[in-house]
Amino acid sequence: GQQVMQIPQYQHVQEGEDFTTYCNSSTTLSNIQWYKQRPGGHPVFLIQLVKSGEVKKQKRLTFQFGEAKKNSSLHITATQTTDVGTYFCAGPYSGAGSYQLTFGKGTKLSVIP
Amino acid sequence: DTAVSQTPKYLVTQMGNDKSIKCEQNLGHDTMYWYKQDSKKFLKIMFSYNNKELIINETVPNRFSPKSPDKAHLNLHINSLELGDSAVYFCASSQDGASGNTIYFGEGSWLTVV
């Protein structure tokens, strides 16, 4: 079925280092969303990208949507311990007349103080 | 106020039992979902439901059944629990079933089957 591939599965960084997670879809997406799940918590919406080549920033987080709308990335500059968690990308896939948001397998970020 | 609330938060039960997880959203959304997150943190959609249709992920065993008394509630009933059902179950909602909707998750229900 439709799926979103996300790499890496795990990333350990020293505090202050940068971090990037990548997402690829087998098909063109109308939009892509990013979520963050803190340890023991629930996924929380971060951002949605809609336009081809779109770049959005939230403080130290930079989100990109590829020109072909098949891939996306999340880059965190100068990681902090508060960035710890699992980051998921998610894309909508149509089926049976409606859309279902399909999540990538997530990238678990650990930040070493 | 909690937007999507689910109960219980923790549930430990024996194999073969039947259990339910309740979910309520106060966002006025039309679409609700159940997601399963396994030990590897993979988030898989189980059901999506609005007042028009129920969409079932074909990989979900028929021991799992969603029950919706009204559009603000979507409960999950599980029959004959198995060890492999141990996971975190997230209820979620979105404004409607359109492709650009943000998903709002509940805090999760940790189910352990022993």
Coordinates of C-alpha atoms in Angstrom, one line a residue:
Chain A
G1 CA 0.0 0.0 0.0
Q2 CA 0.9 3.6 0.0
Q3 CA 3.6 4.5 2.5
V4 CA 6.0 7.1 3.6
M5 CA 9.6 6.1 4.2
Q6 CA 11.5 8.0 6.8
I7 CA 15.2 7.9 7.7
P8 CA 17.1 7.5 9.9
Q9 CA 15.2 5.5 12.4
Y10 CA 17.4 6.7 15.3
Q11 CA 19.8 9.6 15.7
H12 CA 22.0 10.4 18.6
V13 CA 23.6 13.9 18.7
Q14 CA 25.6 15.9 21.1
E15 CA 23.8 19.0 22.3
G16 CA 24.5 21.8 19.9
E17 CA 24.9 19.6 16.9
D18 CA 22.4 19.8 14.0
F19 CA 19.9 17.1 13.1
T20 CA 18.0 16.2 10.0
T21 CA 15.3 13.6 9.2
Y22 CA 14.2 12.7 5.7
C23 CA 10.9 11.6 4.4
N24 CA 10.1 10.0 1.0
S25 CA 6.8 9.1 -0.5
S26 CA 6.1 6.6 -3.3
T27 CA 3.6 9.0 -4.8
T28 CA 3.1 12.7 -5.1
L29 CA 1.5 14.2 -2.1
S30 CA -0.9 17.1 -1.9
N31 CA 0.7 18.1 1.4
I32 CA 2.9 16.7 4.1
Q33 CA 2.7 17.1 7.8
W34 CA 5.2 16.8 10.6
Y35 CA 4.5 15.7 14.2
K36 CA 6.6 15.4 17.3
Q37 CA 6.1 12.9 20.0
R38 CA 7.9 13.4 23.3
P39 CA 8.9 10.3 25.3
G40 CA 5.7 9.0 27.0
G41 CA 3.6 11.5 25.2
H42 CA 1.4 11.7 22.2
P43 CA 2.1 13.0 18.6
V44 CA 1.6 16.8 18.4
F45 CA 1.3 18.6 15.1
L46 CA 4.2 20.8 14.1
I47 CA 3.6 22.0 10.6
Q48 CA 2.1 21.4 7.2
L49 CA 3.7 22.0 3.9
V50 CA 1.6 22.3 0.8
K51 CA 3.5 24.0 -2.1
S52 CA 6.2 22.5 -4.2
G53 CA 9.6 23.6 -2.9
E54 CA 8.1 25.2 0.1
V55 CA 10.4 26.0 3.1
K56 CA 9.0 27.0 6.5
K57 CA 10.9 27.8 9.7
Q58 CA 9.9 27.6 13.3
K59 CA 12.8 29.0 15.4
R60 CA 15.5 26.4 15.0
L61 CA 13.4 24.0 12.9
T62 CA 13.4 24.2 9.1
F63 CA 11.0 22.2 7.1
Q64 CA 11.3 21.6 3.3
F65 CA 8.9 20.1 0.8
G66 CA 10.6 18.8 -2.4
E67 CA 9.9 20.2 -5.9
A68 CA 8.2 17.0 -6.9
K69 CA 6.2 16.9 -3.7
K70 CA 7.4 13.4 -3.0
N71 CA 10.0 14.2 -0.3
S72 CA 10.4 16.4 2.7
S73 CA 13.0 17.1 5.4
L74 CA 13.1 18.5 8.9
H75 CA 16.3 20.1 10.0
I76 CA 17.0 21.2 13.6
T77 CA 19.9 23.6 14.1
A78 CA 21.9 23.5 17.3
T79 CA 19.9 20.8 19.1
Q80 CA 18.8 21.2 22.7
T81 CA 17.7 18.6 25.2
T82 CA 14.1 19.8 24.8
D83 CA 14.3 18.6 21.2
V84 CA 14.3 14.9 22.4
G85 CA 11.5 12.9 21.0
T86 CA 10.3 11.1 17.8
Y87 CA 9.6 13.1 14.7
F88 CA 7.1 11.8 12.3
C89 CA 6.2 12.9 8.8
A90 CA 2.8 12.0 7.5
G91 CA 1.1 12.1 4.1
P92 CA -2.5 11.8 3.1
Y93 CA -3.4 8.9 0.9
S94 CA -6.8 8.5 -0.7
G95 CA -8.8 5.3 -0.4
A96 CA -12.5 4.4 -0.4
G97 CA -13.5 8.0 -1.0
S98 CA -11.6 9.7 1.7
Y99 CA -8.1 10.4 2.9
Q100 CA -6.1 8.7 5.6
L101 CA -3.0 10.2 7.1
T102 CA -0.2 7.7 6.8
F103 CA 2.7 8.2 9.1
G104 CA 6.4 7.4 8.5
K105 CA 8.1 5.1 11.0
G106 CA 9.6 8.2 12.7
T107 CA 13.1 9.3 13.7
K108 CA 13.9 9.0 17.3
L109 CA 16.2 11.8 18.4
S110 CA 18.4 11.6 21.4
V111 CA 20.4 14.6 22.6
I112 CA 23.4 14.0 24.7
P113 CA 24.0 17.0 27.1
Chain B
D1 CA -9.7 21.7 28.5
T2 CA -8.5 18.5 26.9
A3 CA -9.4 18.4 23.2
V4 CA -9.3 14.6 22.7
S5 CA -9.6 12.5 25.9
Q6 CA -9.4 8.8 26.2
T7 CA -9.8 6.4 29.1
P8 CA -8.3 4.4 30.6
K9 CA -4.8 5.6 30.3
Y10 CA -3.4 2.3 31.5
L11 CA -5.0 -1.1 31.1
V12 CA -3.5 -4.5 32.1
T13 CA -5.6 -7.5 31.3
Q14 CA -5.4 -11.2 30.7
M15 CA -5.5 -13.0 27.3
G16 CA -9.0 -13.8 26.1
N17 CA -10.7 -10.9 27.9
D18 CA -12.8 -8.3 26.2
K19 CA -12.0 -4.7 26.8
S20 CA -13.1 -1.2 25.7
I21 CA -11.3 2.1 25.4
K22 CA -13.4 5.2 25.4
C23 CA -12.7 8.4 23.5
E24 CA -14.3 11.8 23.4
Q25 CA -13.4 15.0 21.5
N26 CA -14.7 18.4 22.2
L27 CA -13.4 20.1 19.1
G28 CA -16.5 19.7 17.1
H29 CA -14.7 17.6 14.5
D30 CA -16.5 15.4 12.1
T31 CA -13.9 12.6 11.8
M32 CA -12.3 10.4 14.4
Y33 CA -9.6 7.8 14.3
W34 CA -7.9 5.0 16.2
Y35 CA -4.2 4.5 15.7
K36 CA -2.1 1.7 17.2
Q37 CA 1.5 2.4 18.2
D38 CA 3.6 -0.7 18.8
S39 CA 6.8 -1.1 20.8
K40 CA 8.9 0.2 17.9
K41 CA 6.8 3.4 17.8
F42 CA 5.3 2.6 14.5
L43 CA 2.0 4.5 14.2
K44 CA -0.6 2.6 12.2
I45 CA -4.1 3.8 11.4
M46 CA -6.8 1.3 12.4
F47 CA -10.0 3.0 11.7
S48 CA -11.3 6.4 10.5
Y49 CA -14.9 7.3 11.0
N50 CA -17.3 10.1 10.4
N51 CA -21.0 10.2 10.5
K52 CA -21.0 9.0 6.9
E53 CA -18.7 6.1 6.7
L54 CA -16.3 3.8 8.6
I55 CA -13.1 3.0 6.9
I56 CA -11.3 0.0 8.2
N57 CA -7.6 -0.8 7.7
E58 CA -7.7 -4.2 6.1
T59 CA -4.9 -5.5 8.4
V60 CA -7.0 -4.9 11.5
P61 CA -8.4 -8.2 13.0
N62 CA -12.2 -8.3 13.2
R63 CA -11.7 -8.7 17.0
F64 CA -11.4 -4.9 17.0
S65 CA -14.6 -2.9 16.5
P66 CA -15.2 0.8 16.7
K67 CA -18.4 2.0 18.2
S68 CA -19.6 5.6 17.8
P69 CA -22.7 6.7 19.8
D70 CA -22.4 10.2 18.4
K71 CA -19.9 12.2 16.4
A72 CA -18.0 13.3 19.5
H73 CA -17.3 9.8 20.7
L74 CA -15.5 6.8 19.1
N75 CA -14.9 3.9 21.4
L76 CA -12.7 0.9 20.6
H77 CA -13.9 -2.5 21.7
I78 CA -11.5 -5.5 21.6
N79 CA -12.7 -9.1 21.9
S80 CA -10.5 -12.1 22.9
L81 CA -7.4 -10.1 23.6
E82 CA -4.1 -11.6 22.5
L83 CA -0.5 -10.9 23.6
G84 CA 0.2 -9.2 20.3
D85 CA -2.5 -6.6 21.1
S86 CA -0.2 -5.0 23.7
A87 CA 0.5 -1.5 22.4
V88 CA -0.4 2.1 22.9
Y89 CA -3.8 3.0 21.3
F90 CA -4.3 6.6 20.3
C91 CA -7.7 8.2 19.6
A92 CA -7.6 11.2 17.3
S93 CA -9.8 13.6 15.5
S94 CA -9.7 16.0 12.6
Q95 CA -12.1 18.6 11.2
D96 CA -13.2 16.3 8.5
G97 CA -11.7 13.7 6.2
A98 CA -10.1 16.1 3.8
S99 CA -6.4 15.6 3.0
G100 CA -5.1 18.8 4.6
N101 CA -6.6 18.3 8.0
T102 CA -4.4 18.3 11.1
I103 CA -4.8 15.3 13.4
Y104 CA -5.3 15.9 17.1
F105 CA -4.3 13.0 19.2
G106 CA -5.5 11.9 22.7
E107 CA -2.9 11.1 25.3
G108 CA -3.0 7.4 24.5
S109 CA -4.1 4.2 26.3
W110 CA -1.3 1.8 27.2
L111 CA -2.7 -1.7 26.9
T112 CA -0.8 -4.7 28.3
V113 CA -2.1 -8.2 27.7
V114 CA -0.6 -10.8 30.0

